[in-house]
XYZ file of C-alpha atoms in Angstrom:
424
model
C 5.621 128.399 33.658
C 5.746 125.057 32.070
C 4.504 121.893 33.714
C 7.977 120.575 34.027
C 9.185 123.609 35.925
C 6.146 123.525 38.225
C 6.730 119.845 39.078
C 10.382 120.489 39.722
C 9.614 123.341 42.089
C 7.004 121.365 43.996
C 9.415 118.410 44.364
C 12.278 120.507 45.673
C 10.014 122.255 48.169
C 8.714 118.945 49.544
C 12.218 117.508 49.785
C 13.471 120.613 51.609
C 10.565 120.486 54.060
C 11.081 116.784 54.755
C 14.823 117.245 55.288
C 14.179 120.018 57.761
C 11.818 117.727 59.635
C 14.453 114.968 59.616
C 17.137 117.305 60.957
C 14.907 118.373 63.802
C 14.068 114.751 64.595
C 17.764 113.690 64.457
C 18.721 116.541 66.783
C 16.068 115.377 69.253
C 17.497 111.824 69.123
C 21.025 113.118 69.620
C 19.886 115.168 72.587
C 18.213 112.166 74.178
C 21.327 109.986 73.606
C 23.558 112.666 75.088
C 21.422 112.803 78.191
C 21.521 108.984 78.435
C 25.344 108.959 77.984
C 25.842 111.590 80.658
C 23.687 109.632 83.086
C 25.614 106.440 82.254
C 28.940 108.168 82.850
C 27.720 109.534 86.155
C 26.564 106.098 87.233
C 29.866 104.550 86.128
C 31.830 107.122 88.082
C 29.793 106.408 91.178
C 30.349 102.679 90.697
C 34.120 103.169 90.361
C 34.146 105.288 93.486
C 32.339 102.535 95.377
C 34.883 99.958 94.077
C 37.777 102.192 95.187
C 36.331 102.229 98.696
C 36.187 98.421 98.671
C 39.908 97.884 97.680
C 41.726 95.639 100.185
C 45.137 97.285 100.430
C 46.391 94.648 102.838
C 45.741 91.845 100.376
C 47.516 93.772 97.634
C 50.507 94.374 99.915
C 50.762 90.676 100.715
C 50.625 89.771 97.046
C 53.401 92.238 96.243
C 55.535 90.830 99.052
C 55.141 87.329 97.655
C 56.237 88.484 94.212
C 59.302 90.268 95.600
C 60.277 87.281 97.739
C 60.109 84.982 94.712
C 62.647 87.081 92.784
C 66.358 86.022 92.800
C 68.638 88.111 95.006
C 70.182 91.079 93.216
C 73.686 90.573 91.897
C 76.349 92.300 93.969
C 77.390 95.607 92.514
C 81.065 95.038 93.320
C 83.364 96.670 95.850
C 83.078 100.389 96.241
C 85.668 103.091 95.870
C 86.147 103.315 99.620
C 87.163 99.656 99.823
C 89.563 100.157 96.931
C 91.223 103.070 98.725
C 91.696 100.892 101.801
C 93.386 98.163 99.756
C 95.674 100.630 97.989
C 96.734 102.098 101.322
C 97.491 98.626 102.690
C 99.656 97.663 99.705
C 101.470 100.989 99.909
C 102.796 100.050 103.353
C 105.197 97.540 101.806
C 108.863 98.498 102.063
C 110.279 95.619 99.984
C 109.213 93.350 97.158
C 108.222 90.490 99.470
C 106.183 92.791 101.724
C 104.338 94.385 98.806
C 103.438 90.977 97.343
C 102.312 89.737 100.761
C 100.064 92.742 101.300
C 98.734 92.354 97.752
C 97.645 88.736 98.298
C 96.147 89.627 101.679
C 94.061 92.407 100.152
C 92.944 90.374 97.134
C 91.696 87.678 99.519
C 89.130 90.236 100.726
C 87.408 90.112 97.323
C 87.711 86.447 96.294
C 87.601 83.173 98.172
C 91.148 82.058 97.355
C 94.238 83.851 96.065
C 97.881 82.901 95.557
C 101.061 84.494 94.238
C 103.233 82.462 91.871
C 106.793 83.656 91.249
C 107.901 83.261 87.630
C 111.351 81.717 87.607
C 112.789 80.219 84.451
C 110.219 77.992 82.743
C 107.936 77.634 85.774
C 105.494 79.471 88.004
C 106.344 78.536 91.590
C 103.872 78.931 94.432
C 105.035 81.495 97.002
C 102.211 82.687 99.257
C 98.450 82.110 99.390
C 95.288 82.814 101.324
C 92.144 80.693 101.581
C 93.494 77.376 100.287
C 93.316 74.037 102.072
C 96.349 72.594 103.811
C 99.246 74.329 105.544
C 100.763 77.625 104.398
C 103.636 75.610 102.923
C 101.341 73.669 100.594
C 101.395 76.436 98.009
C 105.193 76.257 97.867
C 104.978 72.675 96.684
C 103.087 73.735 93.539
C 105.302 74.102 90.471
C 103.454 74.826 87.212
C 105.450 74.600 83.966
C 104.538 77.618 81.881
C 104.605 75.578 78.693
C 101.777 73.237 79.724
C 98.137 73.776 78.823
C 97.020 75.752 81.882
C 95.590 79.164 82.604
C 99.138 80.330 83.296
C 100.433 79.784 79.747
C 98.353 82.440 77.918
C 98.843 84.881 80.795
C 102.607 84.348 80.570
C 102.744 84.562 76.774
C 100.379 87.501 76.299
C 101.069 89.322 79.577
C 97.384 89.997 79.980
C 94.898 89.051 82.690
C 92.572 86.169 81.891
C 89.222 85.349 83.527
C 87.553 82.070 82.657
C 85.709 78.985 83.878
C 87.990 76.234 85.167
C 85.887 73.684 83.309
C 87.473 75.103 80.141
C 91.015 74.512 81.387
C 91.332 71.006 82.878
C 95.112 71.356 82.913
C 94.817 74.104 85.521
C 92.518 71.995 87.684
C 95.039 69.135 87.565
C 98.011 71.397 88.305
C 96.297 72.876 91.377
C 94.690 69.639 92.587
C 96.812 69.432 95.718
C 95.398 72.770 96.893
C 91.962 71.171 97.339
C 88.581 72.791 96.966
C 86.150 72.763 94.059
C 86.614 76.099 92.336
C 84.644 76.938 89.205
C 85.714 80.421 88.139
C 89.319 81.651 88.005
C 91.359 84.765 87.296
C 95.086 85.113 86.622
C 96.821 88.492 86.479
C 100.468 89.086 85.460
C 102.715 91.245 87.633
C 105.084 93.199 85.397
C 108.191 94.722 86.951
C 110.514 96.725 84.731
C 109.084 95.186 81.597
C 109.659 91.672 82.951
C 106.981 89.211 84.005
C 107.918 88.658 87.645
C 104.890 86.829 89.027
C 101.311 85.756 88.355
C 98.488 86.334 90.813
C 95.935 83.503 90.711
C 92.421 83.731 92.177
C 89.445 81.404 92.061
C 85.934 81.013 93.448
C 83.317 78.333 93.934
C 80.885 80.530 92.019
C 80.393 80.183 88.266
C 82.816 83.050 87.668
C 84.604 85.918 89.328
C 82.486 89.054 88.721
C 83.916 91.375 86.126
C 83.884 94.324 88.528
C 85.940 92.352 91.060
C 88.340 91.164 88.354
C 88.895 94.756 87.212
C 89.614 95.859 90.776
C 92.120 93.023 91.303
C 93.910 93.940 88.075
C 94.162 97.508 89.332
C 95.654 96.345 92.644
C 98.263 94.234 90.833
C 99.293 97.141 88.606
C 99.495 99.412 91.649
C 101.648 96.875 93.520
C 104.035 96.728 90.568
C 104.367 100.512 90.547
C 105.052 100.532 94.299
C 107.874 98.009 93.836
C 109.324 100.111 91.017
C 109.216 103.225 93.203
C 110.801 101.725 96.313
C 113.571 100.220 94.180
C 114.774 103.640 93.064
C 113.721 106.080 95.794
C 112.578 106.058 99.425
C 108.844 106.156 99.948
C 109.063 109.484 101.793
C 110.449 111.156 98.685
C 107.381 110.248 96.653
C 105.172 112.525 98.737
C 102.410 110.031 99.462
C 100.176 110.642 102.426
C 99.544 107.869 104.902
C 96.968 107.209 107.546
C 97.684 107.244 111.249
C 99.771 104.322 112.380
C 101.509 103.826 109.058
C 104.810 105.256 110.262
C 104.838 102.904 113.218
C 104.170 99.902 111.002
C 106.905 100.901 108.596
C 109.355 101.353 111.465
C 108.444 97.903 112.732
C 109.038 96.466 109.266
C 112.471 98.091 109.104
C 113.430 96.852 112.554
C 112.190 93.308 112.146
C 112.725 92.229 108.538
C 112.874 88.644 107.298
C 110.485 86.160 108.824
C 109.316 88.660 111.438
C 108.046 90.945 108.699
C 106.183 88.001 107.219
C 104.592 87.255 110.588
C 103.462 90.868 111.021
C 102.000 90.788 107.520
C 100.049 87.641 108.329
C 102.408 85.171 106.617
C 103.228 82.024 108.614
C 106.972 81.461 109.269
C 108.869 79.219 106.915
C 109.783 75.665 107.991
C 113.448 74.566 108.019
C 113.131 72.802 104.662
C 111.818 74.165 101.385
C 111.153 72.456 98.008
C 113.892 72.789 95.452
C 113.502 75.445 92.777
C 113.241 74.322 89.130
C 116.337 73.925 87.011
C 117.175 76.274 84.205
C 115.179 75.898 81.022
C 116.875 74.425 77.916
C 118.849 77.012 76.048
C 119.412 79.301 79.025
C 122.369 79.565 81.336
C 122.024 78.740 85.049
C 122.694 82.374 85.852
C 119.783 83.527 83.740
C 117.357 81.077 85.278
C 118.345 82.153 88.779
C 118.293 85.881 88.134
C 115.914 88.100 90.041
C 114.016 91.190 89.028
C 116.577 93.507 90.594
C 119.604 91.879 89.013
C 120.769 92.084 85.417
C 121.892 88.619 84.184
C 124.289 90.281 81.790
C 126.466 91.385 84.710
C 127.180 87.829 85.855
C 130.276 87.409 83.706
C 131.760 90.674 84.943
C 131.130 89.776 88.571
C 132.589 86.293 88.100
C 135.709 87.704 86.427
C 136.173 90.262 89.178
C 135.781 87.600 91.846
C 138.299 85.344 90.112
C 140.803 88.191 89.823
C 140.387 89.038 93.475
C 140.927 85.391 94.438
C 144.047 85.100 92.297
C 145.561 88.323 93.645
C 145.529 87.216 97.278
C 146.731 84.118 99.046
C 145.012 84.941 102.292
C 142.993 81.935 103.447
C 139.218 82.336 103.708
C 137.950 83.529 107.040
C 134.511 83.898 108.572
C 132.562 86.890 107.400
C 133.147 90.039 109.366
C 132.023 93.590 108.867
C 134.740 95.866 107.467
C 135.556 98.611 109.957
C 133.882 101.817 108.834
C 135.481 105.192 109.088
C 134.226 107.529 111.733
C 130.914 109.020 110.694
C 130.118 112.661 111.421
C 128.445 113.186 114.767
C 125.616 115.279 113.334
C 124.176 114.805 109.841
C 122.515 117.495 107.830
C 118.976 116.764 106.582
C 120.379 116.110 103.102
C 122.996 113.700 104.423
C 120.446 111.953 106.623
C 118.202 111.453 103.608
C 121.108 110.034 101.599
C 121.843 107.534 104.389
C 118.188 106.493 104.558
C 118.192 105.998 100.781
C 121.256 103.772 101.038
C 119.719 101.706 103.848
C 116.481 101.263 101.937
C 118.238 100.216 98.742
C 120.444 97.717 100.594
C 117.384 96.254 102.290
C 115.540 95.940 98.979
C 118.433 94.208 97.193
C 119.065 91.706 100.010
C 115.322 91.055 100.427
C 115.102 90.037 96.786
C 118.059 87.679 97.153
C 116.183 85.969 99.966
C 112.847 86.002 98.136
C 114.188 84.104 95.139
C 116.496 81.752 97.067
C 114.557 80.678 100.135
C 115.770 77.074 99.987
C 119.421 78.080 99.741
C 118.993 80.619 102.533
C 117.546 78.044 104.922
C 120.201 75.476 104.067
C 122.981 78.069 104.211
C 121.943 79.213 107.666
C 122.160 75.665 108.955
C 125.473 74.950 107.233
C 126.831 78.477 107.888
C 127.923 78.898 104.277
C 125.409 81.403 102.933
C 127.989 83.398 101.010
C 129.299 80.312 99.214
C 125.794 79.273 98.154
C 124.653 82.759 97.106
C 127.980 84.252 96.084
C 126.946 85.382 92.611
C 123.677 86.938 93.790
C 125.402 88.668 96.699
C 128.165 90.064 94.505
C 125.657 91.271 91.920
C 123.765 92.993 94.704
C 126.945 94.459 96.146
C 127.869 95.863 92.725
C 124.428 97.424 92.365
C 124.829 98.951 95.821
C 128.258 100.308 94.941
C 126.917 101.828 91.725
C 123.899 103.364 93.419
C 125.301 104.700 96.702
C 127.716 107.614 96.892
C 131.301 106.888 97.937
C 131.242 108.938 101.182
C 128.395 106.779 102.479
C 129.965 103.496 101.338
C 133.254 104.406 103.030
C 131.706 105.303 106.380
C 128.959 102.655 106.718
C 128.330 98.932 106.299
C 124.646 99.051 105.285
C 124.846 96.314 102.667
C 126.703 93.966 105.019
C 124.297 94.827 107.836
C 121.359 93.734 105.700
C 123.150 90.526 104.702
C 123.483 89.678 108.392
C 119.968 90.775 109.363
C 117.945 89.413 106.440
C 119.966 86.534 104.988
C 121.766 85.309 108.099
C 118.891 85.962 110.495
C 121.105 88.132 112.720
C 123.956 85.606 112.951
C 127.093 86.865 111.131
C 128.722 83.434 111.291
C 125.922 82.028 109.110
C 127.408 83.904 106.153
C 130.483 81.725 106.345
C 133.814 82.604 104.710
C 133.676 85.636 102.442
């Protein structure tokens, strides 16, 4: 073996021996550190356990209470489905256009601070009934908002869509409603569409920054539902629709049928009308007076035909005008079959609906005509349009044996006094 190989072997042996010694020494150090770490962990665990025993739960509870109390109150989640069902049932009680709109405003007032119904007639939105506003119930009827002015009503009228906004963004609306008082900040306007025609606009406002979106959605739903109810009762009796009602509904409907007019308004929570009413707006430029005075139920295109028929009837007789009197009906059968009874109820309901709308859109003329006992002369065109609709809708056997349309003229328009109709 050469010297070089011997040196190499000796060196490797020494290095191997030293490394073995180092490994043993390192393992001893690791063992000692592991023992120290375990003891430290045990001591730390004991310390934590002692701290846990010293926790003051009462102090923590008080601190949590302070934090919760400092938080702003949670935002209301909006009316629930149960409340919505109650409102729908209330609106469904209406048996005429005016009743349905009255119930609608009453129910909406449960969700917002103030609400009002504006009837769209010609170029204006005319206040009709309200809840929550300052002043007397007649104050709203003195509000006439031109639909062409820069108010919340203009976009709702033009686009036929509900609009929710801050009143600070529409100073024209604040000015138009100034006489109603209050300091509202958020507002909502919802169109009421009847037979593809904008019939009215429901206005709501609140002193809060805005009307919550959930409440606005619910109000829109109530307005749509009210419109559908009016459409249904204008073509069929409510019983034929198959809706279920709660206990007491039948009694309330019977009361509405018996009372009618201002008494129905009182039962619905609407104050009675005073003897005088503000004049309705004139027809808009470019429209005929008949068109501006037309109601939802009546077709303005039939005015010319009615006028011609009335003129022909006047020319064909020289009999002087006489006070209105009911034409003598033929003898009705003593006992009606269920089908015949239903047909008579349909005729009564339709007559009541038509005459109720004449009164709704001509309150001033009705009040003045009652005093002057010339209701027919003042409302001749509306009455004859309604009579023609009744004749077209009701079967001849019923028309020839009853006076339902005339009865409703006396009860609703004349307030029960036939002489108030004047010469017919």
